[in-house]
Coordinates of C-alpha atoms in Angstrom, one line a residue:
M1 CA 0.0 0.0 0.0
R2 CA 2.9 2.3 0.6
T3 CA 4.8 3.5 -2.5
P4 CA 8.2 5.2 -2.7
L5 CA 7.9 9.0 -2.7
V6 CA 10.0 11.4 -4.7
V7 CA 11.3 14.0 -2.3
I8 CA 10.1 17.2 -4.0
G9 CA 10.0 20.4 -2.0
A10 CA 8.2 23.6 -1.4
L11 CA 7.6 27.0 -2.9
L12 CA 7.4 30.5 -1.5
L13 CA 5.7 32.6 -4.2
P14 CA 6.7 36.3 -4.2
V15 CA 4.1 38.4 -5.9
A16 CA 6.6 39.8 -8.5
L17 CA 7.8 36.4 -9.7
T18 CA 6.7 35.1 -13.1
L19 CA 5.4 31.6 -13.5
S20 CA 8.6 30.5 -15.3
A21 CA 10.8 31.7 -12.4
V22 CA 8.6 30.1 -9.8
A23 CA 9.8 26.5 -10.5
A24 CA 13.4 27.4 -9.5
V25 CA 12.5 29.0 -6.2
L26 CA 13.0 27.1 -2.9
L27 CA 11.3 27.7 0.4
T28 CA 13.5 28.9 3.2
G29 CA 12.0 28.0 6.5
H30 CA 11.7 30.4 9.4
G31 CA 13.5 29.5 12.6
N32 CA 14.5 25.9 12.8
C33 CA 12.5 24.7 9.8
P34 CA 14.8 23.4 7.0
R35 CA 14.7 24.6 3.4
L36 CA 12.3 22.5 1.3
S37 CA 11.5 22.3 -2.4
R38 CA 8.0 22.5 -3.6
P39 CA 5.6 19.5 -3.8
S40 CA 4.1 18.5 -7.1
L41 CA 0.7 17.2 -7.9
P42 CA -0.9 16.6 -11.3
G43 CA -3.8 18.9 -12.1
T44 CA -2.8 21.5 -9.5
R45 CA -0.6 24.5 -9.2
I46 CA 1.1 25.6 -6.0
L47 CA 0.3 29.2 -5.4
A48 CA 2.2 29.7 -2.1
M49 CA 4.0 27.9 0.6
S50 CA 5.4 28.8 4.0
A51 CA 7.1 27.2 7.0
V52 CA 7.0 28.6 10.5
A53 CA 8.9 27.0 13.4
H54 CA 7.3 26.6 16.8
P55 CA 10.3 25.8 19.0
D56 CA 8.1 26.0 22.2
G57 CA 5.3 24.0 20.7
M58 CA 2.0 25.8 21.2
G59 CA 3.4 28.2 23.8
A60 CA 3.6 31.3 21.6
R61 CA 0.3 30.6 19.8
A62 CA -1.5 29.8 23.0
S63 CA -0.3 33.0 24.7
R64 CA -2.7 35.1 22.5
P65 CA -5.8 36.4 24.3
G66 CA -8.7 34.1 24.2
R67 CA -6.7 31.1 23.0
P68 CA -6.6 28.1 25.4
V69 CA -3.2 26.8 26.3
A70 CA -2.4 23.5 24.5
S71 CA 0.0 21.8 26.8
G72 CA 2.3 19.0 25.9
V73 CA 2.8 20.0 22.3
P74 CA 6.4 19.4 21.2
A75 CA 8.5 21.7 19.0
F76 CA 7.2 21.5 15.4
C77 CA 7.3 23.1 12.0
D78 CA 4.0 24.4 10.5
V79 CA 4.1 24.1 6.7
T80 CA 1.2 25.7 4.8
I81 CA 0.6 25.1 1.2
I82 CA -1.9 27.0 -1.0
L83 CA -2.8 25.3 -4.3
T84 CA -5.3 25.7 -7.1
H85 CA -6.9 23.6 -9.8
P86 CA -6.7 25.6 -13.0
P87 CA -9.0 26.9 -14.4
L88 CA -11.1 26.7 -11.2
R89 CA -9.3 29.6 -9.4
D90 CA -9.9 28.0 -6.1
R91 CA -7.5 28.3 -3.2
V92 CA -7.0 25.1 -1.2
R93 CA -5.1 25.4 2.1
I94 CA -3.2 22.4 3.4
Q95 CA -1.4 22.6 6.7
V96 CA 1.2 20.0 7.7
W97 CA 2.6 20.0 11.3
L98 CA 6.0 18.3 11.6
P99 CA 7.4 17.4 15.1
Q100 CA 11.0 18.4 15.0
S101 CA 12.5 15.7 17.3
T102 CA 9.6 13.5 18.5
W103 CA 8.4 12.1 15.1
N104 CA 7.2 8.5 15.4
G105 CA 7.6 7.8 11.7
R106 CA 3.9 7.9 11.0
F107 CA 1.5 10.3 9.1
Q108 CA -2.0 11.2 10.4
A109 CA -4.4 13.0 8.1
T110 CA -7.4 14.5 9.7
G111 CA -11.0 15.2 8.7
G112 CA -13.6 17.9 9.3
G113 CA -17.2 18.4 10.5
A114 CA -20.4 19.6 8.9
F115 CA -19.4 21.9 5.9
A116 CA -15.8 22.3 7.2
A117 CA -13.4 19.9 5.4
G118 CA -10.8 20.2 8.1
E119 CA -10.5 21.3 11.7
F120 CA -6.8 22.2 11.7
E121 CA -5.5 23.1 15.2
R122 CA -8.2 21.2 17.0
A123 CA -7.3 18.0 15.1
L124 CA -3.6 18.6 14.7
V125 CA -2.7 19.3 18.3
P126 CA -3.5 15.8 19.6
A127 CA -1.9 14.2 16.6
V128 CA 1.4 16.0 17.1
R129 CA 1.3 15.4 20.8
R130 CA 1.5 11.7 20.0
G131 CA 4.4 12.1 17.7
Y132 CA 2.6 12.1 14.3
A133 CA 3.3 14.3 11.4
A134 CA -0.2 15.5 10.8
A135 CA -2.2 17.4 8.1
S136 CA -5.5 19.1 7.6
T137 CA -7.2 20.8 4.6
D138 CA -10.0 23.3 4.1
A139 CA -10.7 21.9 0.5
G140 CA -10.8 25.5 -0.8
V141 CA -14.1 26.0 1.0
P142 CA -12.9 28.0 4.1
S143 CA -15.6 27.7 6.6
T144 CA -16.3 26.5 10.1
A145 CA -18.6 23.7 11.0
K146 CA -21.4 26.3 11.7
S147 CA -21.0 28.6 8.8
P148 CA -23.2 28.3 5.7
P149 CA -21.7 26.9 2.4
V150 CA -21.6 30.3 0.6
W151 CA -19.0 28.8 -1.7
A152 CA -21.7 26.5 -3.3
Q153 CA -22.9 29.2 -5.7
R154 CA -21.0 31.1 -8.3
H155 CA -21.8 34.0 -10.6
D156 CA -22.0 32.1 -13.9
R157 CA -23.8 28.9 -12.9
P158 CA -25.9 27.7 -10.0
I159 CA -23.5 25.2 -8.3
N160 CA -19.7 25.5 -8.1
D161 CA -19.1 21.9 -9.1
G162 CA -15.3 22.2 -8.7
L163 CA -15.5 23.3 -5.0
L164 CA -18.2 20.6 -4.4
A165 CA -15.8 18.0 -5.8
N166 CA -13.1 19.4 -3.5
F167 CA -15.3 19.1 -0.4
A168 CA -16.8 15.7 -1.4
Y169 CA -13.7 13.7 -2.3
R170 CA -10.8 15.4 -4.0
S171 CA -9.0 17.4 -1.3
V172 CA -8.4 14.6 1.3
H173 CA -6.7 12.6 -1.4
E174 CA -4.6 15.6 -2.4
M175 CA -3.7 16.3 1.2
S176 CA -2.4 12.7 1.5
R177 CA -0.2 13.1 -1.6
I178 CA 1.2 16.5 -0.6
G179 CA 1.5 15.6 3.0
K180 CA 3.7 12.6 2.3
Q181 CA 5.9 14.6 0.0
V182 CA 6.4 17.3 2.6
I183 CA 7.1 14.7 5.3
A184 CA 9.7 13.0 3.0
G185 CA 11.4 16.3 2.3
F186 CA 11.5 17.3 6.0
Y187 CA 12.7 14.0 7.5
G188 CA 14.6 12.6 4.5
R189 CA 12.3 9.5 4.3
P190 CA 8.6 8.9 3.8
P191 CA 6.3 7.8 6.6
A192 CA 6.4 4.2 7.5
Y193 CA 2.6 4.1 7.9
S194 CA -0.2 6.5 7.0
Y195 CA -3.5 7.0 8.8
F196 CA -6.7 9.0 8.4
T197 CA -8.9 9.9 11.3
G198 CA -12.2 11.7 11.3
C199 CA -15.8 11.8 12.7
S200 CA -19.1 12.9 11.1
T201 CA -17.9 14.7 7.9
G202 CA -14.5 13.3 8.7
G203 CA -16.0 9.8 8.9
R204 CA -17.6 10.3 5.5
Q205 CA -14.2 11.5 4.2
G206 CA -12.6 8.3 5.5
L207 CA -15.1 6.1 3.8
T208 CA -14.6 8.1 0.6
E209 CA -10.9 7.5 0.8
A210 CA -11.4 3.7 1.1
Q211 CA -13.8 3.8 -1.8
R212 CA -12.1 6.2 -4.3
Y213 CA -8.4 6.2 -3.3
P214 CA -7.7 2.8 -1.6
G215 CA -3.9 3.3 -1.7
D216 CA -3.8 6.5 0.3
F217 CA -3.9 5.2 3.8
D218 CA -2.9 2.0 5.6
G219 CA -5.5 2.6 8.3
I220 CA -8.7 4.6 8.4
L221 CA -10.7 5.6 11.5
A222 CA -14.1 6.6 10.1
D223 CA -16.4 7.4 13.0
A224 CA -20.1 8.3 13.0
P225 CA -19.8 8.7 9.2
A226 CA -22.2 11.2 7.5
I227 CA -22.8 8.4 5.0
A228 CA -25.2 8.9 2.1
W229 CA -24.9 12.6 2.6
N230 CA -27.4 13.3 -0.2
R231 CA -30.0 11.4 1.7
L232 CA -28.9 12.0 5.3
T233 CA -29.1 15.8 5.0
L234 CA -32.7 15.6 3.9
A235 CA -33.5 13.1 6.7
Q236 CA -32.0 15.5 9.2
F237 CA -34.6 18.1 8.0
W238 CA -37.4 15.6 8.3
P239 CA -38.3 16.6 12.0
Q240 CA -38.9 20.1 10.8
V241 CA -41.1 19.0 8.0
V242 CA -43.2 16.9 10.4
M243 CA -43.7 19.9 12.7
N244 CA -44.4 22.3 9.7
E245 CA -47.2 20.0 8.5
A246 CA -48.6 19.6 12.0
G247 CA -48.4 23.3 12.7
T248 CA -47.1 22.4 16.2
Y249 CA -43.6 22.9 17.6
P250 CA -43.1 21.1 21.0
T251 CA -40.6 22.5 23.4
A252 CA -37.3 20.7 24.2
C253 CA -38.8 19.8 27.6
E254 CA -41.8 18.0 26.0
F255 CA -39.5 16.1 23.7
A256 CA -37.3 15.1 26.7
A257 CA -40.4 13.6 28.3
F258 CA -40.8 11.2 25.4
N259 CA -37.2 10.1 25.6
R260 CA -37.4 9.5 29.4
A261 CA -40.4 7.3 28.8
A262 CA -38.7 5.4 26.0
I263 CA -35.6 4.8 28.2
A264 CA -37.8 3.6 31.0
A265 CA -39.6 1.2 28.7
C266 CA -36.6 -0.2 26.8
D267 CA -33.7 0.2 29.2
T268 CA -33.6 -3.5 30.1
D269 CA -34.0 -4.9 26.5
D270 CA -30.4 -5.8 26.7
G271 CA -30.8 -7.4 30.1
R272 CA -29.1 -4.5 32.0
L273 CA -30.7 -1.6 34.0
D274 CA -28.2 1.2 33.3
G275 CA -30.3 4.2 32.2
I276 CA -29.6 3.9 28.5
I277 CA -31.2 2.1 25.6
G278 CA -28.8 -0.7 24.6
R279 CA -30.7 -1.7 21.6
P280 CA -32.7 1.2 20.1
D281 CA -33.4 -0.9 17.0
T282 CA -35.6 -3.2 19.0
C283 CA -37.2 -0.5 21.2
R284 CA -40.9 -0.4 20.3
F285 CA -42.0 2.2 22.8
D286 CA -45.2 3.8 21.5
P287 CA -45.2 7.6 22.1
G288 CA -49.0 7.5 22.1
R289 CA -48.7 6.1 25.7
L290 CA -48.0 9.6 26.9
V291 CA -51.1 11.2 25.4
G292 CA -53.0 12.9 28.2
T293 CA -50.2 12.8 30.7
S294 CA -48.7 16.0 32.0
V295 CA -45.1 17.3 32.1
R296 CA -43.7 20.2 34.1
C297 CA -41.7 22.6 31.9
H298 CA -40.2 25.8 33.1
G299 CA -42.8 26.3 35.8
R300 CA -45.8 25.4 33.6
T301 CA -47.7 22.2 33.4
I302 CA -48.2 21.0 29.8
R303 CA -50.5 18.2 28.8
I304 CA -49.2 15.9 26.0
S305 CA -51.5 15.8 23.1
R306 CA -52.1 13.3 20.3
V307 CA -50.5 15.7 17.9
D308 CA -47.3 15.8 20.0
A309 CA -47.2 12.0 20.1
D310 CA -47.7 11.7 16.4
I311 CA -44.9 14.2 15.7
V312 CA -42.5 12.2 17.9
G313 CA -43.5 8.9 16.3
R314 CA -42.9 10.3 12.8
I315 CA -39.5 11.7 13.8
W316 CA -38.5 8.3 15.3
D317 CA -39.7 6.4 12.2
G318 CA -37.8 8.7 9.8
P319 CA -38.7 10.1 6.4
T320 CA -41.1 8.3 4.1
T321 CA -42.9 9.1 0.9
R322 CA -46.5 9.9 0.9
T323 CA -47.2 6.3 0.0
G324 CA -45.3 5.0 3.0
E325 CA -42.0 4.0 1.3
R326 CA -38.9 4.5 3.6
Q327 CA -36.5 7.1 2.3
W328 CA -33.9 7.0 5.1
Y329 CA -33.6 6.3 8.9
G330 CA -35.0 8.3 11.8
L331 CA -33.8 9.6 15.1
P332 CA -33.0 6.7 17.4
R333 CA -35.1 6.4 20.5
G334 CA -33.1 7.8 23.4
A335 CA -31.2 10.4 21.3
S336 CA -31.7 14.1 22.0
F337 CA -34.3 15.9 19.8
S338 CA -32.5 19.2 20.2
W339 CA -30.2 19.0 17.2
L340 CA -32.8 18.2 14.5
A341 CA -36.2 19.0 16.1
G342 CA -35.2 22.3 17.6
T343 CA -37.8 25.0 18.2
T344 CA -37.7 28.5 19.4
K345 CA -40.1 31.1 20.8
P346 CA -39.4 34.7 19.8
L347 CA -40.3 37.6 22.1
F348 CA -43.3 38.3 19.9
G349 CA -45.1 35.7 17.9
P350 CA -45.7 31.9 18.1
R351 CA -43.1 29.2 18.6
H352 CA -41.5 28.0 15.3
G353 CA -38.9 25.5 14.1
A354 CA -35.1 25.9 14.4
P355 CA -33.7 23.5 11.9
F356 CA -30.3 21.9 11.9
P357 CA -28.1 24.4 9.9
V358 CA -26.4 21.7 7.8
A359 CA -29.7 20.3 6.6
A360 CA -31.4 23.7 6.0
D361 CA -28.3 24.9 4.1
W362 CA -28.1 21.9 1.9
I363 CA -31.7 22.6 0.9
R364 CA -31.1 26.3 0.5
Y365 CA -27.8 26.3 -1.4
F366 CA -27.6 23.0 -3.2
L367 CA -31.3 22.1 -4.0
L368 CA -33.4 25.3 -4.2
R369 CA -30.4 27.7 -4.6
Q370 CA -32.1 30.3 -2.5
P371 CA -29.8 31.2 0.4
H372 CA -32.3 33.2 2.2
L373 CA -35.3 30.9 1.9
D374 CA -37.7 30.5 4.8
V375 CA -37.6 26.7 5.1
S376 CA -40.6 26.6 7.5
T377 CA -42.9 26.5 4.4
I378 CA -41.6 23.0 3.4
G379 CA -44.2 20.3 3.9
Y380 CA -44.4 16.6 2.9
A381 CA -45.0 17.1 -0.9
E382 CA -42.1 19.5 -1.4
F383 CA -39.9 17.4 0.9
E384 CA -40.5 14.3 -1.2
R385 CA -39.5 16.2 -4.4
L386 CA -36.4 17.6 -2.8
F387 CA -35.4 14.2 -1.5
E388 CA -35.6 12.7 -5.0
E389 CA -33.6 15.6 -6.5
S390 CA -30.9 15.3 -3.9
Q391 CA -30.6 11.6 -4.6
A392 CA -30.5 11.9 -8.3
R393 CA -28.2 15.0 -8.5
Y394 CA -25.7 14.4 -5.8
G395 CA -25.5 10.7 -5.1
A396 CA -22.5 10.0 -7.4
V397 CA -20.6 13.0 -6.0
I398 CA -21.1 12.9 -2.3
G399 CA -23.1 9.7 -1.5
S400 CA -19.9 8.2 -0.1
D401 CA -21.6 4.8 0.2
D402 CA -20.1 2.5 -2.4
P403 CA -19.9 -0.9 -0.7
D404 CA -17.3 -2.3 -3.1
L405 CA -14.1 -2.1 -1.0
S406 CA -12.2 -4.7 -2.9
A407 CA -9.4 -2.4 -3.9
F408 CA -9.0 -1.2 -0.4
R409 CA -8.8 -4.8 0.8
A410 CA -6.3 -5.7 -1.9
A411 CA -4.1 -2.7 -0.9
G412 CA -3.9 -4.2 2.6
G413 CA -6.0 -1.3 4.2
K414 CA -7.7 -1.7 7.5
M415 CA -10.7 0.4 8.6
I416 CA -12.6 0.9 11.9
T417 CA -15.9 2.7 12.4
W418 CA -17.5 3.3 15.8
H419 CA -20.9 5.0 16.1
G420 CA -23.0 6.1 19.1
L421 CA -26.4 4.6 19.3
A422 CA -27.9 7.8 20.7
D423 CA -26.4 10.0 17.9
P424 CA -28.8 12.9 17.5
A425 CA -27.4 14.1 14.1
V426 CA -26.0 11.1 12.0
F427 CA -28.3 8.1 12.4
P428 CA -26.4 5.0 13.4
Q429 CA -28.7 2.8 11.4
G430 CA -27.1 4.3 8.3
T431 CA -23.7 2.9 9.4
V432 CA -25.3 -0.5 10.1
D433 CA -26.9 -0.4 6.6
Y434 CA -23.6 0.3 5.0
R435 CA -21.8 -2.4 6.9
R436 CA -24.4 -4.9 5.7
R437 CA -24.1 -3.9 2.1
V438 CA -20.3 -4.2 2.3
E439 CA -20.8 -7.7 3.7
S440 CA -23.0 -8.5 0.7
A441 CA -20.5 -7.1 -1.7
M442 CA -17.3 -8.5 -0.1
G443 CA -18.3 -12.1 0.7
G444 CA -20.0 -12.0 4.1
G445 CA -19.4 -10.8 7.6
E446 CA -16.3 -12.9 8.3
A447 CA -14.6 -11.8 5.1
T448 CA -15.4 -8.2 5.8
D449 CA -14.1 -8.4 9.4
R450 CA -10.7 -9.1 8.0
F451 CA -10.3 -5.5 6.9
Y452 CA -13.3 -3.5 8.1
R453 CA -14.9 -3.6 11.6
V454 CA -17.8 -1.7 13.2
F455 CA -18.4 -1.0 16.8
L456 CA -21.7 0.4 18.2
A457 CA -21.8 2.5 21.4
P458 CA -25.1 2.4 23.4
G459 CA -26.1 5.7 24.9
V460 CA -23.3 7.7 23.1
G461 CA -24.1 10.9 21.2
H462 CA -22.5 12.4 18.1
C463 CA -18.8 11.6 18.1
S464 CA -18.7 11.8 21.9
G465 CA -20.9 12.6 24.9
G466 CA -24.1 11.0 26.2
A467 CA -24.6 8.6 29.1
G468 CA -22.9 5.6 27.5
P469 CA -19.2 4.6 27.4
V470 CA -17.1 6.3 24.7
P471 CA -14.1 4.5 23.1
T472 CA -11.0 5.7 24.9
D473 CA -8.4 5.2 22.1
P474 CA -9.8 3.7 18.9
H475 CA -6.8 5.1 17.0
A476 CA -4.5 2.9 19.0
A477 CA -6.6 -0.2 18.1
L478 CA -6.3 0.8 14.4
V479 CA -2.5 1.1 14.7
D480 CA -2.2 -2.2 16.4
W481 CA -4.3 -3.9 13.7
V482 CA -2.3 -2.3 10.8
E483 CA 1.2 -2.7 12.2
H484 CA 0.8 -5.9 14.2
D485 CA -2.1 -7.6 12.6
R486 CA -4.1 -7.7 15.9
A487 CA -7.7 -7.2 14.8
P488 CA -9.8 -5.7 17.6
D489 CA -12.7 -7.7 18.9
T490 CA -13.6 -5.0 21.4
L491 CA -12.8 -1.3 22.0
P492 CA -12.1 -0.1 25.5
A493 CA -14.6 2.5 26.5
A494 CA -15.4 4.7 29.5
T495 CA -17.8 7.3 30.7
T496 CA -16.8 10.6 32.3
G497 CA -20.2 11.8 33.5
A498 CA -22.9 10.5 35.8
H499 CA -22.5 6.8 34.9
P500 CA -18.9 5.8 35.5
H501 CA -20.1 2.2 36.2
L502 CA -20.8 1.8 32.5
S503 CA -17.1 1.8 31.6
G504 CA -16.1 -1.4 29.8
V505 CA -15.8 -2.4 26.2
L506 CA -17.7 -2.0 22.9
C507 CA -18.4 -5.1 21.0
R508 CA -17.5 -5.8 17.4
Y509 CA -20.7 -5.7 15.2
P510 CA -22.9 -7.7 15.2
Q511 CA -22.0 -8.9 18.7
Q512 CA -23.7 -7.3 21.7
A513 CA -23.1 -7.4 25.4
T514 CA -25.9 -8.3 27.7
A515 CA -26.3 -8.7 31.5
G516 CA -23.8 -11.3 32.8
R517 CA -22.5 -12.0 29.3
P518 CA -19.6 -10.4 27.4
C519 CA -19.8 -9.8 23.7
H520 CA -21.6 -12.6 22.0

């Protein structure tokens, strides 16, 4: 899977240089960073490159007002590359952090979240702490996880297909290629092993790498993957559609009452009384059981109505066509409603929906191409049309759910996915569905387990949090599998909140732990 790399270097691009002179220019590092020559990548042009030494790790950066101190970070060089894809005129930023004396010989590329392709410092700090040369990219769509994808539209046509390709699949691959070249130039040798780690959007990016570029990484940690993005984003909007149609927007307190009742009813389905739903797929709690009961919310007593119960039931069931055909999965019982079924009460006027920004922006920017649209008008009929359009138009670009991983397997790659069963944003049943389809395509469960394993985490939210135990170091399990051929049957996990007694292990899918019995 690892191929010899040509040590090519880096480029500092002065404004006055002509393109013919650029090729001869070398980058001179600042501080203790060595001089590098510019990297090379077909289909791209390097616009700029810089290297900044941080001899005290994050000390100088962390001293700025408002920046938390990142302790334990060794001295490193921060190499930043700006590239473009002519004639797209995009500006893709790739950052590579290189430990100066603590490198463990490995490369770790990192993923993003929501519409952000990379998380940079947040992801790079822990990687460099562990001795990795690490990289992140913004895919040319500089945004945070919460900012809208204003890059989606361009002046001469509705969708900027080039930037969408960057975000969907191209830029992580290019980060892997350039990152390895920079590492080889800096240390005088390529990395012995290369890894990718990410959750949510990062999980989707990891799956995409295994599907499209199977030789990029020896190991991939693809957690809570935003799989089938073209369907998932619409399913994330489904709770708002249900409330729009009903004309009723329950409070978070009312939604929480349904979750408490579901947990009380299904807690012991796995044989354990631990305050979480161990098997939400088998929980059949009927929200209609709460009709007529009262809940105390912010000093008021609210009576649960049939409409409230119907809304909750539809949200749990997930989106369907008007004829009852399932389109995607719904919110797991026990998962918080606040992400996708958010509501708000203005100072003046009635309560209304507060949709999940990623879902609303996918509709506004990529489907309806109306950035300022009031999505509260979308009901069942329009939702069904939008769902079909999203599938047809974007499935091949950002679906990220091709089950044929034969090339990744042939390259010797290993992949681990873990997913919280109380995830309020990316439905875990989508991960289970993908794993089952991979089994069908790759010769069954046993054959798939040789290179791809899934672990489900009861009671855990999106990438972390919740009442259940969270994996403590899944990356270490991946490294052990890749480098020592020790495939993990369990992942050590622990809680840090109110349920420390739940610490233990997560079972390899499809195994489950029940009272008095380990994974079986």
